[in-house]
Coordinates of C-alpha atoms and ligand atoms in Angstrom, one line a residue:
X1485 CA 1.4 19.7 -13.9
X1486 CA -2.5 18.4 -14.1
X1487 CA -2.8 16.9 -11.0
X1488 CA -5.2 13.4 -10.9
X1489 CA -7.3 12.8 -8.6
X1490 CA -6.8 9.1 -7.0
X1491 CA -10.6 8.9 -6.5
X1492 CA -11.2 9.2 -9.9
X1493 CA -8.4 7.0 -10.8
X1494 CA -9.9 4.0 -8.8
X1495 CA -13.1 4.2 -10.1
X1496 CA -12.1 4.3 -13.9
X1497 CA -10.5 1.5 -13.4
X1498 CA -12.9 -0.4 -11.7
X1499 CA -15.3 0.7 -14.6
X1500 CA -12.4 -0.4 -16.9
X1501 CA -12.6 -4.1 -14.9
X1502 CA -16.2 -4.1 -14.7
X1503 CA -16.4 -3.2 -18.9
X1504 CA -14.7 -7.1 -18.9
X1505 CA -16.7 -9.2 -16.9
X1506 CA -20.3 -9.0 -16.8
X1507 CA -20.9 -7.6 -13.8
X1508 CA -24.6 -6.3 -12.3
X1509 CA -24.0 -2.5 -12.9
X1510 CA -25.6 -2.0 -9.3
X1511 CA -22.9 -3.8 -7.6
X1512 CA -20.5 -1.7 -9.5
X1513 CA -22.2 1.5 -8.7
X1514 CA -22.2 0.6 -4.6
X1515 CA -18.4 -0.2 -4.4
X1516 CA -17.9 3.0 -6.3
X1517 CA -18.6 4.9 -3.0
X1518 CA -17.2 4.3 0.4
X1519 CA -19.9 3.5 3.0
X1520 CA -18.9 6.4 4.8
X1521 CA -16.1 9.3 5.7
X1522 CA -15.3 11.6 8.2
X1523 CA -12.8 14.6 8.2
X1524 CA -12.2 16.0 12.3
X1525 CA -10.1 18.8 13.4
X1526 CA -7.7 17.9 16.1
X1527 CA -6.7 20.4 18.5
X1528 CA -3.5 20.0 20.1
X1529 CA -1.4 22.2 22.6
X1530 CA 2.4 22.2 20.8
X1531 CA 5.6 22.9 22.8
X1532 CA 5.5 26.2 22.6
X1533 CA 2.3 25.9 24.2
X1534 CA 0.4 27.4 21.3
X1535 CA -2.3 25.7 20.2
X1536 CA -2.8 24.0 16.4
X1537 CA -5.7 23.0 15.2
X1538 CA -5.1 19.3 12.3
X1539 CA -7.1 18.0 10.0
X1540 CA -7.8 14.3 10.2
X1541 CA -9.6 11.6 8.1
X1542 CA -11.0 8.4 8.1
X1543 CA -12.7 6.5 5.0
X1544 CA -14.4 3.4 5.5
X1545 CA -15.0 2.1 1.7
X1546 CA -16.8 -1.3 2.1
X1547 CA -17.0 -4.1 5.0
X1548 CA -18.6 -6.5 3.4
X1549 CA -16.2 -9.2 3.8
X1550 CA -15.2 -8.2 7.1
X1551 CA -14.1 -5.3 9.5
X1552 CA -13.0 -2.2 7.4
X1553 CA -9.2 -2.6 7.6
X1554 CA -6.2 -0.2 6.3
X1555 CA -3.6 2.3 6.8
X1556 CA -2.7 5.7 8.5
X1557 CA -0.9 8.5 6.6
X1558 CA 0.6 11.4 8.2
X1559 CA 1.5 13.7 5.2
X1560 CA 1.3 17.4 4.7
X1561 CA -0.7 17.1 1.2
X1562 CA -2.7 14.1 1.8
X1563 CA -6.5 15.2 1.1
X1564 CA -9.9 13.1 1.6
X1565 CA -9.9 12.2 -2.6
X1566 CA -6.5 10.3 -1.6
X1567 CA -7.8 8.6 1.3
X1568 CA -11.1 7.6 0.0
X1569 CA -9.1 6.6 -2.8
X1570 CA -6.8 4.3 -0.6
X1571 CA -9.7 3.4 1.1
X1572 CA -11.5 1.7 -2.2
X1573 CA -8.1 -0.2 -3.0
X1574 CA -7.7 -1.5 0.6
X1575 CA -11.1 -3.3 -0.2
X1576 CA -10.0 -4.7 -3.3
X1577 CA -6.5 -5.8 -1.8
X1578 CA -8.0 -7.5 1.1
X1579 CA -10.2 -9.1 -1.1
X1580 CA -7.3 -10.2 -4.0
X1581 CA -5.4 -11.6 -0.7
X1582 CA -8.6 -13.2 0.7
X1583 CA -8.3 -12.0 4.2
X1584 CA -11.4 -11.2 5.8
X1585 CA -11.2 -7.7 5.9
X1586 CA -12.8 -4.8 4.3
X1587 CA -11.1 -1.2 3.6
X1588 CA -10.5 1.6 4.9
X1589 CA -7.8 4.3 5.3
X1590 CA -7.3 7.5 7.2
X1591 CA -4.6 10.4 7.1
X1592 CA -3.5 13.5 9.0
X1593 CA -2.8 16.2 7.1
X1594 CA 0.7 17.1 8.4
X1595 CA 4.9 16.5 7.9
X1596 CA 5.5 14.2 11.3
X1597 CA 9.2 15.3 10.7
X1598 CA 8.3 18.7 11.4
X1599 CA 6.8 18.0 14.8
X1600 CA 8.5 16.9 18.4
X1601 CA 7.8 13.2 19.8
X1602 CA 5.6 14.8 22.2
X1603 CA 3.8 17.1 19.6
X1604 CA 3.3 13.6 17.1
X1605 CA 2.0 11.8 20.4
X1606 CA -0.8 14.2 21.0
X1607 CA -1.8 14.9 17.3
X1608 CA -2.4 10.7 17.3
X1609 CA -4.0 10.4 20.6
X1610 CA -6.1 13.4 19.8
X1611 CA -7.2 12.0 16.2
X1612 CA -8.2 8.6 18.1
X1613 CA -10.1 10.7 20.2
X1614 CA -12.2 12.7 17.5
X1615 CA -12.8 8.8 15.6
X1616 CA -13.3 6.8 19.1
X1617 CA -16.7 5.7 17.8
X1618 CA -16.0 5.1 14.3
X1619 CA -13.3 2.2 14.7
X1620 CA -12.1 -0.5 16.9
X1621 CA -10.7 -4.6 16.4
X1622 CA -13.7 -5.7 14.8
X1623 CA -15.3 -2.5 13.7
X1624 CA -12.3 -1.1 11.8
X1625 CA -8.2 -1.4 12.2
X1626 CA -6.0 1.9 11.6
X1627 CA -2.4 0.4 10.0
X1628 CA 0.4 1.7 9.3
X1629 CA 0.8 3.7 6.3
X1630 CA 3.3 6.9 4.9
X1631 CA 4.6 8.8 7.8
X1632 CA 3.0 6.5 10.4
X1633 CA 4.7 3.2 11.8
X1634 CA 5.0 1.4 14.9
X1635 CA 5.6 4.0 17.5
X1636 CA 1.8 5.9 16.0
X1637 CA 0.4 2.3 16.1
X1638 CA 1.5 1.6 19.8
X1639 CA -0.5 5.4 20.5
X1640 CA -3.7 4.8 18.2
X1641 CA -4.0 1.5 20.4
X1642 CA -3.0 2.4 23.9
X1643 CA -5.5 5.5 23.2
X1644 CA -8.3 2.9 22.1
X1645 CA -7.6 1.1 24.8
X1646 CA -7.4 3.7 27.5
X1647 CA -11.0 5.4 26.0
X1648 CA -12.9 1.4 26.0
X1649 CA -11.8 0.7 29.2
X1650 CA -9.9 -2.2 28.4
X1651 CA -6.9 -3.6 26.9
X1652 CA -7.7 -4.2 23.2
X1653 CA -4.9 -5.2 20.8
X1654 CA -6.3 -5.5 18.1
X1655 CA -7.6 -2.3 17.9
X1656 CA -4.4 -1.5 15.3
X1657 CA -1.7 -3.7 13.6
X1658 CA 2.0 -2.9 12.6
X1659 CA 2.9 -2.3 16.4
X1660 CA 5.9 -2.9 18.2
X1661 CA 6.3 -6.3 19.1
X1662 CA 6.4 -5.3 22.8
X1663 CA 2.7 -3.9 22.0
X1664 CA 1.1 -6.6 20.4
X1665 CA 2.3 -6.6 16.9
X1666 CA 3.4 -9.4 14.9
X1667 CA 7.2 -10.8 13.9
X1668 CA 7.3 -10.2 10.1
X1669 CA 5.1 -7.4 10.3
X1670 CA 7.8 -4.6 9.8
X1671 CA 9.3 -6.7 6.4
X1672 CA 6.0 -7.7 5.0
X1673 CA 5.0 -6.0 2.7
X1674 CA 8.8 -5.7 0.6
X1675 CA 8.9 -9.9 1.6
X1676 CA 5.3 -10.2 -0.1
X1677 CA 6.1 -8.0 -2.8
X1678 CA 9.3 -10.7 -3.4
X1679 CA 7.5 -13.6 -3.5
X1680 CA 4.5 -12.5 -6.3
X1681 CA 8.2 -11.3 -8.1
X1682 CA 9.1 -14.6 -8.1
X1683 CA 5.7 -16.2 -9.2
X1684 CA 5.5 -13.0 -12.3
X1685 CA 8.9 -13.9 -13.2
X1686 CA 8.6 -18.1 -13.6
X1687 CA 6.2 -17.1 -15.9
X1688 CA 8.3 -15.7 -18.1
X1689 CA 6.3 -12.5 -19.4
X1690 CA 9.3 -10.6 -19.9
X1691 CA 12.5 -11.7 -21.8
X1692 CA 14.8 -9.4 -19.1
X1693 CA 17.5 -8.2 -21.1
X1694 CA 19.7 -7.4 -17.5
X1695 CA 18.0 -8.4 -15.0
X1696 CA 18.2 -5.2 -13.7
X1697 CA 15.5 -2.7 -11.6
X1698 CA 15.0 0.9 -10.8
X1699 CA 13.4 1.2 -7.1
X1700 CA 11.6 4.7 -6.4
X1701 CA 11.3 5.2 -2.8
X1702 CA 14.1 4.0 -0.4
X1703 CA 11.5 3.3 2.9
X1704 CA 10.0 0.4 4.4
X1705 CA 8.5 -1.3 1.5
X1706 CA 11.3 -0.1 -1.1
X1707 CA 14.1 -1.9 1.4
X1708 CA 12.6 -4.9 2.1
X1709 CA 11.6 -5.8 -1.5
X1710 CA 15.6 -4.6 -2.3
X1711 CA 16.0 -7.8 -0.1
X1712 CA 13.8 -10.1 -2.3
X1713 CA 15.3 -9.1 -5.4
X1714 CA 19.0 -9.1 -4.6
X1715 CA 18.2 -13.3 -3.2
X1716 CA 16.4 -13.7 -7.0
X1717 CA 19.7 -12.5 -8.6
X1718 CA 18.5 -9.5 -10.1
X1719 CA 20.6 -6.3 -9.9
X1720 CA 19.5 -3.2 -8.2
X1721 CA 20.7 -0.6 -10.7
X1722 CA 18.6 2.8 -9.4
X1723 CA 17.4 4.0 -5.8
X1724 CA 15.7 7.1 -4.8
X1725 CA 14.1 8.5 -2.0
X1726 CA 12.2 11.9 -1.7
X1727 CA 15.0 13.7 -1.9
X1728 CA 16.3 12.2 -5.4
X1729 CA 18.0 8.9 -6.9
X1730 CA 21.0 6.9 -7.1
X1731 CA 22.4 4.8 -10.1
X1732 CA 25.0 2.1 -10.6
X1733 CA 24.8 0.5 -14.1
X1734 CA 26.8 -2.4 -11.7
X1735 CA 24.5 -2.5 -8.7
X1736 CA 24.1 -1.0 -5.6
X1737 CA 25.3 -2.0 -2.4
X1738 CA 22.0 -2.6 0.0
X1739 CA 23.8 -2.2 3.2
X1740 CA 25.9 0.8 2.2
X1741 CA 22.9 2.8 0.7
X1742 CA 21.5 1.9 4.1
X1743 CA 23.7 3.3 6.1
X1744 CA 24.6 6.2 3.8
X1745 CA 21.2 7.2 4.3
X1746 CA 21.0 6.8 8.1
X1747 CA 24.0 8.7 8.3
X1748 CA 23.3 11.3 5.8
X1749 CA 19.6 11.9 5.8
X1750 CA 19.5 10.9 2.1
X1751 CA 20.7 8.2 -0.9
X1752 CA 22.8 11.2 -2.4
X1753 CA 26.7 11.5 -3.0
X1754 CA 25.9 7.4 -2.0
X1755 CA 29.6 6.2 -2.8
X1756 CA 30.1 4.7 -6.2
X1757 CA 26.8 6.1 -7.5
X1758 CA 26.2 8.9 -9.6
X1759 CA 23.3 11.2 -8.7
X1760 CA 19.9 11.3 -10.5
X1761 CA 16.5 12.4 -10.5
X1762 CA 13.4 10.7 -9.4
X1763 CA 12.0 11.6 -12.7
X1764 CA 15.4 10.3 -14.5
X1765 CA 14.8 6.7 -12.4
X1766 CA 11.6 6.2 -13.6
X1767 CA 12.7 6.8 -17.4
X1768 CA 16.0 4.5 -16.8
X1769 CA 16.7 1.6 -19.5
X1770 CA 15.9 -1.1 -16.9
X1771 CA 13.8 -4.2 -17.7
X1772 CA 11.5 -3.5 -14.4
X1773 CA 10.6 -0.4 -12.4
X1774 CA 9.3 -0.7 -9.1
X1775 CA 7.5 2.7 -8.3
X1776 CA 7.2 2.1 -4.3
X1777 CA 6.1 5.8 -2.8
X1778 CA 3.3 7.7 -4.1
X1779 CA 0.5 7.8 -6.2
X1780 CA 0.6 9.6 -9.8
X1781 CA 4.4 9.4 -10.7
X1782 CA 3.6 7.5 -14.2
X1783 CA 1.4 9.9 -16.2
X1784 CA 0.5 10.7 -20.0
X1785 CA 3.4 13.0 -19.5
X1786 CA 6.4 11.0 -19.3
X1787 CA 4.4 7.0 -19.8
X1788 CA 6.2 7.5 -23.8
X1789 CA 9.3 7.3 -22.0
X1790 CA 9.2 4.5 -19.8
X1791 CA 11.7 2.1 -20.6
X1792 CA 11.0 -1.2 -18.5
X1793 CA 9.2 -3.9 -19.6
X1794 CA 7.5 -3.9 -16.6
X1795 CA 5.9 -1.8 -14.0
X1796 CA 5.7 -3.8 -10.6
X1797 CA 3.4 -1.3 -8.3
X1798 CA 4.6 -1.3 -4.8
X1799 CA 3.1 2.0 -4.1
X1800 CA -0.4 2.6 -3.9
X1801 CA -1.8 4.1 -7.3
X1802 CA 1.6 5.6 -9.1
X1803 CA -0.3 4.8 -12.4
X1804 CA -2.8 7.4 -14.1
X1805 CA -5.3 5.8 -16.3
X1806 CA -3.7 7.6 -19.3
X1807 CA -0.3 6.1 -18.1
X1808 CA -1.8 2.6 -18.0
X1809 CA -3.5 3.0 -21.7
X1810 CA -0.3 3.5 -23.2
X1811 CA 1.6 1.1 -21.2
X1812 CA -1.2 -1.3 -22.4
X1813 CA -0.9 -0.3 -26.1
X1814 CA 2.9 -0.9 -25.3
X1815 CA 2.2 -4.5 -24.2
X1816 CA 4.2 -3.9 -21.3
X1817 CA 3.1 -6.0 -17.9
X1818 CA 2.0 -4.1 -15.0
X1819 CA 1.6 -5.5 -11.9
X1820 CA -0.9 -4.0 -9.8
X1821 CA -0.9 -2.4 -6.4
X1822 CA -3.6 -4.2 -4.9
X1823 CA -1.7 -7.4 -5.6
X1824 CA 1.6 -6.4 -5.3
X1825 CA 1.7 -4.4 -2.2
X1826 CA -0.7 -6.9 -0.4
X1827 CA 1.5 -8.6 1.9
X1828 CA 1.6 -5.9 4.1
X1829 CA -2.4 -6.0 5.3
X1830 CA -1.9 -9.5 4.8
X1831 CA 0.2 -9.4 7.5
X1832 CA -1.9 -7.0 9.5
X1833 CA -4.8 -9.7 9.5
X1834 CA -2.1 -12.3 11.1
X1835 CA -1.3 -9.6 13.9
X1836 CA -5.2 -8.9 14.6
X1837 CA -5.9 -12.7 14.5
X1838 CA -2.7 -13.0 17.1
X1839 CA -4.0 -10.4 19.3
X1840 CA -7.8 -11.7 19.3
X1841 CA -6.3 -15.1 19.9
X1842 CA -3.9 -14.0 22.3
X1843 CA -1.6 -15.9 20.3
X1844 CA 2.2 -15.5 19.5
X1845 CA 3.4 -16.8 16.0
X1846 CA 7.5 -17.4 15.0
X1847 CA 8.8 -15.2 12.4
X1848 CA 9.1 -18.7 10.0
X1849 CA 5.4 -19.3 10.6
X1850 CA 4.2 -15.9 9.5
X1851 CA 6.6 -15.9 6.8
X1852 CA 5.3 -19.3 5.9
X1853 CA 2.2 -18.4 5.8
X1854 CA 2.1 -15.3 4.1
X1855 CA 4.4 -16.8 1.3
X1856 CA 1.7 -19.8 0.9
X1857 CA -1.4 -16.7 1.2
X1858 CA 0.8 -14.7 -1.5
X1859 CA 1.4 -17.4 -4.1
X1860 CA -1.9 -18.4 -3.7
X1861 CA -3.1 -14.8 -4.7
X1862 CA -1.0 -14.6 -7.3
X1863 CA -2.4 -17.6 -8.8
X1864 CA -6.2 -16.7 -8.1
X1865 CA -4.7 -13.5 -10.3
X1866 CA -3.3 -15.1 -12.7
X1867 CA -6.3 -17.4 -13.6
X1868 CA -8.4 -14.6 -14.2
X1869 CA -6.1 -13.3 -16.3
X1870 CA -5.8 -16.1 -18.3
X1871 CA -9.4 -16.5 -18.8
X1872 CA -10.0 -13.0 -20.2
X1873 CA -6.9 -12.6 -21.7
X1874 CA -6.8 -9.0 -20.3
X1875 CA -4.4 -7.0 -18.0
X1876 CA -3.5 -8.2 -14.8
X1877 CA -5.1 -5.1 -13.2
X1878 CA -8.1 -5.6 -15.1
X1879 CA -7.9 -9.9 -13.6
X1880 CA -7.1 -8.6 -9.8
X1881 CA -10.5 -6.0 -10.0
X1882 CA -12.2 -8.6 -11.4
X1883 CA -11.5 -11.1 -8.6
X1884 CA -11.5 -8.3 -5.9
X1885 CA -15.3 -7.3 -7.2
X1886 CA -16.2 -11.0 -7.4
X1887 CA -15.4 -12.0 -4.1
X1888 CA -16.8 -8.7 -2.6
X1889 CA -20.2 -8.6 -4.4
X1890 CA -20.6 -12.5 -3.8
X1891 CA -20.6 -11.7 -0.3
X1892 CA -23.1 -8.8 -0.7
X1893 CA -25.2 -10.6 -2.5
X1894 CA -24.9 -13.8 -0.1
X1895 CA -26.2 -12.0 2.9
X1896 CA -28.5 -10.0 0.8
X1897 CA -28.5 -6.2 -0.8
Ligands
LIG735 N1 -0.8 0.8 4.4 C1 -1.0 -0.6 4.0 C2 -1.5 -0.7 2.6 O1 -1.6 0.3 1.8 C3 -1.9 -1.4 4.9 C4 -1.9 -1.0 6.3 C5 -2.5 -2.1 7.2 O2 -1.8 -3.0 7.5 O3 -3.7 -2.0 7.6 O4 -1.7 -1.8 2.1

């Protein structure tokens, strides 16, 4: 298969945006590089007390708005296209969301399954090591991302902590609550996802035929926006993980796919399901697919037989641009990634501003306020939208590059 690179997918659709509104080209030129990356090699003694030498990076795209902020992905074929790439839409996110962050992103290339606790430990603390002086609370944020949640969170700050000399932290977000992170951290970004749902759908864009959705990917984000969807009274009809899908033209069962997959490893032979592919998901007759994984599952190979009426982007990038031309031509709605998906950072900023506050929120309030944040986002969207009658990818780059070159421009190029 012709693989796409992520990098180039951000910028063409940046250009795409910036072809709309009537940008200055030189504004457009700077975002379309990341102020800087760095790639280390991380040495690290493993059980057998042989050493192995990682490969680690870090992108910082833009901090114009504030400290460069995003995730952490431990995964054996991330590459520095794909984290710069990630690194450009955490920029745009933050800015859609209006938190006061910039973006960056950093990765590890590596399967943390294949690895001991002790071995995943040391490859962490060692990475934090090699990017010491690159990050930190009000410099730039490492969050949680594919492969790396609390438990690497609770490392990359105890490791920042134990190399400044004191406690810091804020120096990452999505930890354990016991470690500084926030209540409603580990459900945001499925929760957010739910609520701009809910704001898409009172608009009616769609006529849903069913009311039913195919989810690709059955992790963090996948079962939390589950949740959101089962409380709007929509039917789950197709879950998949890595290992391939599950369908039930009736539903499925939330808490028994859960479990199946605890005890099982996987969704498949999931009672009262038949077994599918995670290509066969995404083609499904369902009136919305929710691609929540990885980048570059809808392509110009199989976007002519996509179903749904509309694509709701929980993962980061899963659309090509020759995927989103002929969804376009197709008038289907597709909800972008850097809206969609944005309750999770969102989040992240309400765990930093805890930690710098020494504060402790309620899981209502951060809820509360993330819903209010959300809607609002949506709305500030959907304006833009509205104004230039374009895609609603084309609206959230727009507002994204507004708000971000406004600030350049504010404190002066
Ligand atoms: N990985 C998350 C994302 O793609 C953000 C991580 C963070 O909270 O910094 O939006």
């Amino acid at each position: 298969m012709h693989r796409v690179n992520p990098f180039e997918t951000a910028k063409k659709q940046l250009d795409q945006a910036a072809k709309i509104a009537d940008f200055d080209p030189k504004y457009i030129e700077r975002l379309k590089v990341p102020d800087r990356y760095v790639e280390v090699s991380i040495p690290v003694v493993m059980d057998n007390g042989e050493q192995k030498i990682f490969t680690g990076f870090r992108s910082q795209h833009n901090n114009a708005r504030g400290p460069y902020k995003g995730g952490t992905r431990f995964f054996e074929e991330v590459n520095l296209d794909e984290i710069r790439a990630l690194s450009f839409w955490m920029s745009f996110k933050n800015a859609v969301v209006n938190i006061p962050f910039g973006g960056g992103k950093g990765g590890i290339i590596f399967d943390p399954k294949k690895v001991s606790p002790a071995e995943l430990e040391r490859i962490t603390r060692g990475y934090v090591q090699k990017i010491f002086h690159l990050i930190g609370p009000e410099v730039d944020s490492p969050g949680p991302d594919v492969g790396a949640g609390s438990q690497v969170m609770d490392w990359i700050m105890d490791e920042y902590s134990k190399l400044s000399g004191k406690k810091q932290f804020a120096a990452s977000t999505g930890k354990s609550l016991d470690q500084g992170g926030s209540e409603g951290r580990e459900e945001a970004t499925g929760y957010g996802g739910g609520v701009i749902l809910r704001e898409v759908l009172s608009k009616n864009l769609i006529q849903p035929i069913k009311k039913t959705i195919a989810i690709q990917g059955f992790g963090n984000v996948g079962t939390f926006l589950a949740k959101s969807v089962h409380e709007l009274g929509w039917r789950i009809v197709a879950l998949s993980d890595s290992k391939g899908g599950v369908f039930n033209d009736q539903g499925i069962d939330l808490e028994q796919a859960a479990q199946h997959k605890k005890a099982t490893g996987s969704l498949k032979d999931l009672a009262g399901t038949r077994n599918i592919t995670n290509e066969e998901l995404l083609e499904l007759d369902v009136d919305i697919l929710v691609p929540a994984a990885l980048e570059n599952v809808l392509t110009a190979e199989n976007a002519n037989r996509i179903k749904a009426q509309m694509i709701f982007e929980m993962a980061n990038g899963p659309t090509t641009p020759e995927a989103d031309e002929i969804f376009n031509q197709k008038k289907k709605i597709i909800i972008p990634d850097i809206l969609a998906n944005s309750g999770g950072v969102a989040t992240s900023y309400y765990e930093w501003y805890q930690n710098m506050h020494q504060e402790k929120w309620p899981v209502d309030e951060v809820l509360s306020k993330l819903h209010t944040l959300m809607v609002q986002a949506f709305n500030d969207v959907f304006a833009v939208q509205q104004k230039y009658q374009t895609s609603f990818r084309n609206a959230a780059y727009i507002l994204g590059a507004e708000r971000i070159i406004n600030t350049i421009k504010n404190k002066g190029v």
